[in-house]
Amino acid sequence: MNASNLQWFPGHMTKTKRQIADDLKRVDLVVELVDARLPLASRNPMLNEMIGQKPRILVMNKADMADEEKNRAFIDAFKAQGIHTLLVNSNSGEGLNQFTQLVNQALAEKLARAKEKGMRYIPRLMIVGIPNVGKSTLINRLAGRKSMKTGDRPGVTRSKQWIKLQNGYELLDTPGVLWPKFGDPEVALLLAFTGAIRDEVTDMEELACLLLKRLRVHYADALCARYQLDELAEDDYDLLEQIGRKRGCLQSGNRVNTERAAAILLDEFRGAKLGRITLENPEVK
Ligand code: GDP
């Protein structure tokens, strides 16, 4: 089962919350993982409440797929809110050389206290995030191993283990899998674009048109370049047809098969074939 196809329902959410609350008692710091392409939409609405005062760092993953300029803007915005933030690519490990330093910053008080008392202190961490943000990839990367045996389905009971990291710290080998913000239709849409909640949306053509509506605002050049278009049609559906025609998605009567065009566009967007794209802007708070 693909983690992105998880179905959330109230009982399941309650159970997940309880499990995470239980794990939280055993760790010193929470690593909140988000997708750099949608760093706000990919956060969990309840996490702040669940974590309380426990130290936390925010890791923006998939930095390689996100817009570099917006990566910087988001880092600045999160830091301005006092959140210890790091930008990484868990596939390559890029950015993770700063990981220990950031954890140490977030745990500065505890580390200083332990040092004062001359006590040996091994920080314990856990990773949390919504499906598909790259939790397993990051765990494997931090652990220095290739793959994880079991899926991260909540509700699947297996004994948890501590992974010893290179810096000597300990990481819970099972991430906390949180649900996304369902309440906000815009958020649901952004998550559907990246495939994080792909089952929720059935009409691929509509999804593709809504994606085009957003892409044409900041990423018109990327669309023109990818689909060899001189100009973008003003209407989103017409634009989808333009793309389909360029890609030879034709059916009888020389009409464009827009379903196929939609599948191509979404697939290429999800594969970062259109270049580095971020779908949100930092909120001014
Ligand atoms: P999880 O559901 O949060 O555990 O997510 P996974 O670790 O299974 O990752 C979901 C998908 O994102 C996989 O196809 C990973 O290869 C991919 N992925 C994870 N991290 C990165 C990253 O930093 N960059 C890119 N390009 N892909 C990533």
CSV table of C-alpha atoms and ligand atoms in Angstrom, one decimal:
chain,number,residue,atom,x,y,z
A,1,MET,CA,0.0,0.0,0.0
A,2,ASN,CA,1.2,3.4,-0.9
A,3,ALA,CA,1.3,5.8,2.0
A,4,SER,CA,-0.1,8.5,-0.1
A,5,ASN,CA,-3.3,6.5,-0.5
A,6,LEU,CA,-4.0,6.5,3.2
A,7,GLN,CA,-7.6,7.1,4.1
A,8,TRP,CA,-8.1,9.1,7.3
A,9,PHE,CA,-11.2,8.8,9.4
A,10,PRO,CA,-11.9,10.1,12.9
A,11,GLY,CA,-11.1,6.9,14.8
A,12,HIS,CA,-7.9,6.5,12.9
A,13,MET,CA,-6.9,10.1,13.6
A,14,THR,CA,-7.6,9.6,17.3
A,15,LYS,CA,-5.4,6.5,17.3
A,16,THR,CA,-2.6,8.2,15.5
A,17,LYS,CA,-2.7,11.1,17.8
A,18,ARG,CA,-2.5,8.8,20.8
A,19,GLN,CA,0.4,6.9,19.3
A,20,ILE,CA,2.3,10.1,18.5
A,21,ALA,CA,1.6,11.5,22.0
A,22,ASP,CA,3.1,8.3,23.4
A,23,ASP,CA,6.2,8.5,21.2
A,24,LEU,CA,6.6,12.2,22.1
A,25,LYS,CA,7.1,11.2,25.7
A,26,ARG,CA,10.1,9.3,24.7
A,27,VAL,CA,11.9,11.9,22.6
A,28,ASP,CA,13.6,15.2,23.3
A,29,LEU,CA,13.0,16.8,19.9
A,30,VAL,CA,10.6,16.5,17.0
A,31,VAL,CA,11.7,16.8,13.4
A,32,GLU,CA,8.7,18.2,11.5
A,33,LEU,CA,9.1,17.3,7.8
A,34,VAL,CA,7.4,19.3,5.1
A,35,ASP,CA,7.5,19.4,1.3
A,36,ALA,CA,9.4,22.5,0.2
A,37,ARG,CA,7.0,22.8,-2.8
A,38,LEU,CA,4.2,23.5,-0.4
A,39,PRO,CA,5.7,24.2,3.0
A,40,LEU,CA,2.5,25.5,4.5
A,41,ALA,CA,-0.1,23.1,3.0
A,42,SER,CA,2.1,20.1,4.0
A,43,ARG,CA,2.1,20.9,7.7
A,44,ASN,CA,-0.3,19.2,10.0
A,45,PRO,CA,-3.0,21.4,11.7
A,46,MET,CA,-2.7,19.7,15.1
A,47,LEU,CA,1.1,19.3,15.4
A,48,ASN,CA,1.7,22.5,17.4
A,49,GLU,CA,-0.9,21.4,20.0
A,50,MET,CA,0.5,17.9,20.1
A,51,ILE,CA,4.2,19.0,20.5
A,52,GLY,CA,3.5,21.7,23.1
A,53,GLN,CA,6.8,23.1,24.4
A,54,LYS,CA,8.9,20.3,23.2
A,55,PRO,CA,11.9,21.4,21.0
A,56,ARG,CA,11.3,21.1,17.3
A,57,ILE,CA,13.1,21.7,14.1
A,58,LEU,CA,11.3,22.1,10.7
A,59,VAL,CA,12.9,20.4,7.8
A,60,MET,CA,11.9,21.5,4.3
A,61,ASN,CA,12.5,18.4,2.2
A,62,LYS,CA,12.5,18.0,-1.6
A,63,ALA,CA,14.4,21.2,-1.8
A,64,ASP,CA,15.7,20.1,-5.2
A,65,MET,CA,12.2,20.2,-6.7
A,66,ALA,CA,11.3,23.6,-5.2
A,67,ASP,CA,11.9,27.1,-6.5
A,68,GLU,CA,15.3,28.3,-5.1
A,69,GLU,CA,14.1,31.8,-4.6
A,70,LYS,CA,11.0,30.7,-2.7
A,71,ASN,CA,13.1,28.2,-0.7
A,72,ARG,CA,15.1,31.2,0.6
A,73,ALA,CA,12.0,33.2,1.2
A,74,PHE,CA,10.4,30.4,3.2
A,75,ILE,CA,13.5,29.8,5.3
A,76,ASP,CA,13.6,33.5,6.2
A,77,ALA,CA,9.9,33.5,7.0
A,78,PHE,CA,10.1,30.5,9.3
A,79,LYS,CA,13.2,31.7,11.0
A,80,ALA,CA,11.5,35.1,11.6
A,81,GLN,CA,8.9,33.1,13.5
A,82,GLY,CA,11.6,31.6,15.6
A,83,ILE,CA,11.4,28.2,14.0
A,84,HIS,CA,14.7,26.3,13.5
A,85,THR,CA,14.5,25.5,9.8
A,86,LEU,CA,16.6,23.5,7.4
A,87,LEU,CA,16.3,22.9,3.7
A,88,VAL,CA,17.3,19.4,2.5
A,89,ASN,CA,17.2,16.9,-0.3
A,90,SER,CA,16.8,13.6,1.4
A,91,ASN,CA,17.5,11.7,-1.8
A,92,SER,CA,21.0,13.1,-2.1
A,93,GLY,CA,21.6,14.1,1.5
A,94,GLU,CA,22.2,17.7,0.5
A,95,GLY,CA,21.7,20.1,3.3
A,96,LEU,CA,21.9,17.4,6.0
A,97,ASN,CA,25.4,18.4,7.0
A,98,GLN,CA,23.6,21.2,9.0
A,99,PHE,CA,21.3,18.8,10.7
A,100,THR,CA,23.2,18.2,13.9
A,101,GLN,CA,23.9,21.9,14.3
A,102,LEU,CA,20.3,22.8,14.0
A,103,VAL,CA,19.2,20.0,16.5
A,104,ASN,CA,21.9,21.4,18.9
A,105,GLN,CA,20.5,24.9,18.5
A,106,ALA,CA,17.0,23.7,19.3
A,107,LEU,CA,18.3,21.6,22.3
A,108,ALA,CA,20.8,24.3,23.5
A,109,GLU,CA,19.3,24.6,26.9
A,110,LYS,CA,19.2,20.8,27.6
A,111,LEU,CA,22.7,20.3,26.2
A,112,ALA,CA,24.1,23.2,28.3
A,113,ARG,CA,22.4,21.8,31.5
A,114,ALA,CA,23.8,18.3,30.9
A,115,LYS,CA,27.2,19.7,30.3
A,116,GLU,CA,27.0,21.8,33.5
A,117,LYS,CA,26.1,18.7,35.5
A,118,GLY,CA,28.8,16.7,33.7
A,119,MET,CA,26.1,14.3,32.5
A,120,ARG,CA,26.2,12.2,29.4
A,121,TYR,CA,23.2,13.2,27.4
A,122,ILE,CA,22.1,11.4,24.2
A,123,PRO,CA,19.3,13.4,22.4
A,124,ARG,CA,16.4,11.3,21.2
A,125,LEU,CA,14.5,12.4,18.1
A,126,MET,CA,11.5,11.4,16.0
A,127,ILE,CA,10.3,12.5,12.6
A,128,VAL,CA,6.7,13.4,11.9
A,129,GLY,CA,4.9,14.6,8.8
A,130,ILE,CA,2.0,14.0,6.5
A,131,PRO,CA,2.3,11.1,3.9
A,132,ASN,CA,4.7,11.5,1.0
A,133,VAL,CA,6.9,14.3,2.4
A,134,GLY,CA,9.8,11.9,2.5
A,135,LYS,CA,9.9,10.7,6.1
A,136,SER,CA,11.2,7.2,5.2
A,137,THR,CA,13.7,8.6,2.8
A,138,LEU,CA,15.0,10.9,5.5
A,139,ILE,CA,15.2,8.2,8.1
A,140,ASN,CA,17.1,5.9,5.8
A,141,ARG,CA,19.4,8.8,4.8
A,142,LEU,CA,20.1,9.7,8.5
A,143,ALA,CA,20.6,6.0,9.3
A,144,GLY,CA,22.8,5.5,6.4
A,145,ARG,CA,20.9,2.6,4.9
A,146,LYS,CA,19.2,1.9,1.6
A,147,SER,CA,15.6,1.0,2.5
A,148,MET,CA,13.2,0.5,5.3
A,149,LYS,CA,11.4,-2.8,5.5
A,150,THR,CA,8.0,-1.9,6.7
A,151,GLY,CA,5.6,0.8,5.4
A,152,ASP,CA,4.8,3.6,7.7
A,153,ARG,CA,1.1,2.8,8.1
A,154,PRO,CA,-0.3,4.0,11.3
A,155,GLY,CA,-2.1,1.2,13.1
A,156,VAL,CA,0.4,-1.4,12.0
A,157,THR,CA,2.0,-2.5,15.3
A,158,ARG,CA,5.6,-3.4,15.3
A,159,SER,CA,8.2,-2.9,17.9
A,160,LYS,CA,9.9,0.4,17.6
A,161,GLN,CA,13.6,0.7,17.6
A,162,TRP,CA,16.2,3.4,18.1
A,163,ILE,CA,18.5,4.0,15.3
A,164,LYS,CA,21.9,5.3,16.3
A,165,LEU,CA,22.9,8.2,14.1
A,166,GLN,CA,26.4,9.1,13.1
A,167,ASN,CA,26.4,12.1,15.5
A,168,GLY,CA,25.6,9.7,18.3
A,169,TYR,CA,22.0,10.8,18.7
A,170,GLU,CA,19.1,8.3,18.6
A,171,LEU,CA,16.2,8.4,16.2
A,172,LEU,CA,13.0,6.5,16.4
A,173,ASP,CA,12.9,4.2,13.4
A,174,THR,CA,9.1,4.7,12.8
A,175,PRO,CA,7.9,8.2,11.8
A,176,GLY,CA,4.7,9.8,13.1
A,177,VAL,CA,2.4,9.8,10.1
A,178,LEU,CA,0.1,12.7,10.4
A,179,TRP,CA,-3.0,13.7,8.4
A,180,PRO,CA,-3.0,16.8,6.2
A,181,LYS,CA,-5.2,19.8,6.7
A,182,PHE,CA,-8.4,18.5,5.1
A,183,GLY,CA,-10.6,21.4,6.0
A,184,ASP,CA,-9.2,23.9,3.6
A,185,PRO,CA,-10.1,23.1,-0.1
A,186,GLU,CA,-7.1,25.1,-1.4
A,187,VAL,CA,-4.8,23.0,0.7
A,188,ALA,CA,-6.4,19.8,-0.5
A,189,LEU,CA,-5.9,21.0,-4.0
A,190,LEU,CA,-2.2,21.8,-3.5
A,191,LEU,CA,-1.7,18.3,-2.0
A,192,ALA,CA,-3.6,16.7,-4.9
A,193,PHE,CA,-1.3,18.5,-7.4
A,194,THR,CA,1.8,16.9,-5.9
A,195,GLY,CA,0.0,13.5,-5.6
A,196,ALA,CA,0.0,13.5,-1.8
A,197,ILE,CA,-3.7,12.8,-1.6
A,198,ARG,CA,-4.3,11.6,-5.1
A,199,ASP,CA,-7.3,9.4,-4.3
A,200,GLU,CA,-9.4,12.2,-3.1
A,201,VAL,CA,-9.6,13.8,-6.5
A,202,THR,CA,-11.1,11.9,-9.4
A,203,ASP,CA,-11.3,14.4,-12.2
A,204,MET,CA,-7.8,14.6,-13.6
A,205,GLU,CA,-8.8,17.1,-16.3
A,206,GLU,CA,-10.2,19.5,-13.7
A,207,LEU,CA,-7.1,19.0,-11.5
A,208,ALA,CA,-4.8,19.7,-14.5
A,209,CYS,CA,-6.7,22.9,-15.4
A,210,LEU,CA,-6.5,24.1,-11.8
A,211,LEU,CA,-2.8,23.4,-11.8
A,212,LEU,CA,-2.4,25.3,-15.1
A,213,LYS,CA,-4.3,28.3,-13.6
A,214,ARG,CA,-1.6,28.5,-10.9
A,215,LEU,CA,1.4,27.7,-13.0
A,216,ARG,CA,0.6,30.3,-15.6
A,217,VAL,CA,1.0,33.1,-13.0
A,218,HIS,CA,4.6,32.5,-11.9
A,219,TYR,CA,5.8,29.7,-14.2
A,220,ALA,CA,4.5,30.7,-17.7
A,221,ASP,CA,8.1,30.4,-19.1
A,222,ALA,CA,8.4,26.9,-17.7
A,223,LEU,CA,5.2,25.9,-19.4
A,224,CYS,CA,6.2,27.5,-22.7
A,225,ALA,CA,9.6,25.8,-22.6
A,226,ARG,CA,8.4,22.4,-21.6
A,227,TYR,CA,5.6,22.2,-24.1
A,228,GLN,CA,7.2,24.3,-26.8
A,229,LEU,CA,4.5,26.9,-26.8
A,230,ASP,CA,5.0,30.5,-28.1
A,231,GLU,CA,2.0,31.7,-26.2
A,232,LEU,CA,-0.3,30.3,-23.5
A,233,ALA,CA,-4.0,30.1,-24.4
A,234,GLU,CA,-6.0,32.3,-22.0
A,235,ASP,CA,-8.4,29.7,-21.0
A,236,ASP,CA,-7.0,26.8,-18.9
A,237,TYR,CA,-8.9,24.1,-20.8
A,238,ASP,CA,-7.7,25.5,-24.1
A,239,LEU,CA,-4.2,25.5,-22.7
A,240,LEU,CA,-4.5,21.9,-21.7
A,241,GLU,CA,-5.6,21.2,-25.3
A,242,GLN,CA,-2.6,23.1,-26.6
A,243,ILE,CA,-0.4,20.9,-24.4
A,244,GLY,CA,-2.2,17.7,-25.6
A,245,ARG,CA,-1.8,18.6,-29.2
A,246,LYS,CA,1.9,19.3,-28.8
A,247,ARG,CA,2.3,15.9,-27.2
A,248,GLY,CA,0.2,14.1,-29.8
A,249,CYS,CA,-2.7,13.2,-27.6
A,250,LEU,CA,-5.1,13.0,-30.4
A,251,GLN,CA,-8.3,11.0,-30.9
A,252,SER,CA,-10.8,10.6,-33.8
A,253,GLY,CA,-11.6,13.8,-35.6
A,254,ASN,CA,-8.2,15.3,-34.7
A,255,ARG,CA,-9.6,16.2,-31.3
A,256,VAL,CA,-7.3,16.4,-28.3
A,257,ASN,CA,-7.6,13.7,-25.7
A,258,THR,CA,-7.5,16.0,-22.7
A,259,GLU,CA,-7.6,13.2,-20.2
A,260,ARG,CA,-4.2,12.0,-21.5
A,261,ALA,CA,-2.9,15.5,-21.7
A,262,ALA,CA,-4.0,16.0,-18.0
A,263,ALA,CA,-2.2,12.8,-17.0
A,264,ILE,CA,1.0,13.9,-18.8
A,265,LEU,CA,0.9,17.4,-17.2
A,266,LEU,CA,0.4,16.1,-13.7
A,267,ASP,CA,2.9,13.4,-14.1
A,268,GLU,CA,5.5,15.8,-15.4
A,269,PHE,CA,4.8,18.3,-12.7
A,270,ARG,CA,5.1,15.6,-10.0
A,271,GLY,CA,8.4,14.5,-11.6
A,272,ALA,CA,9.7,18.1,-11.6
A,273,LYS,CA,10.1,17.9,-15.4
A,274,LEU,CA,8.8,21.4,-15.6
A,275,GLY,CA,11.6,22.6,-13.4
A,276,ARG,CA,11.7,23.7,-9.8
A,277,ILE,CA,8.3,24.9,-8.8
A,278,THR,CA,6.9,26.1,-5.4
A,279,LEU,CA,3.1,26.4,-5.2
A,280,GLU,CA,2.9,28.7,-2.2
A,281,ASN,CA,4.3,31.9,-0.9
A,282,PRO,CA,5.3,32.6,2.7
A,283,GLU,CA,2.4,34.1,4.6
A,284,VAL,CA,3.0,37.5,6.1
A,285,LYS,CA,2.1,37.0,9.8
B,1,GDP,P1,6.9,9.3,3.3
B,1,GDP,O1,5.5,8.8,2.9
B,1,GDP,O2,6.8,10.6,4.0
B,1,GDP,O3,7.7,8.3,4.1
B,1,GDP,O4,7.7,9.6,2.0
B,1,GDP,P2,8.8,8.7,1.2
B,1,GDP,O5,10.1,8.7,2.0
B,1,GDP,O6,8.2,7.4,0.9
B,1,GDP,O7,9.0,9.6,-0.1
B,1,GDP,C1,8.0,9.8,-1.0
B,1,GDP,C2,8.6,10.1,-2.4
B,1,GDP,O8,9.3,11.3,-2.4
B,1,GDP,C3,9.5,9.0,-2.8
B,1,GDP,O9,9.3,8.7,-4.2
B,1,GDP,C4,10.9,9.6,-2.5
B,1,GDP,O10,11.9,9.0,-3.4
B,1,GDP,C5,10.7,11.0,-2.8
B,1,GDP,N1,11.6,11.9,-2.1
B,1,GDP,C6,11.8,11.9,-0.8
B,1,GDP,N2,12.7,12.9,-0.4
B,1,GDP,C7,13.0,13.5,-1.6
B,1,GDP,C8,13.8,14.7,-1.9
B,1,GDP,O11,14.4,15.3,-1.1
B,1,GDP,N3,13.8,15.0,-3.2
B,1,GDP,C9,13.2,14.4,-4.2
B,1,GDP,N4,13.3,14.8,-5.5
B,1,GDP,N5,12.4,13.3,-3.9
B,1,GDP,C10,12.3,12.9,-2.6
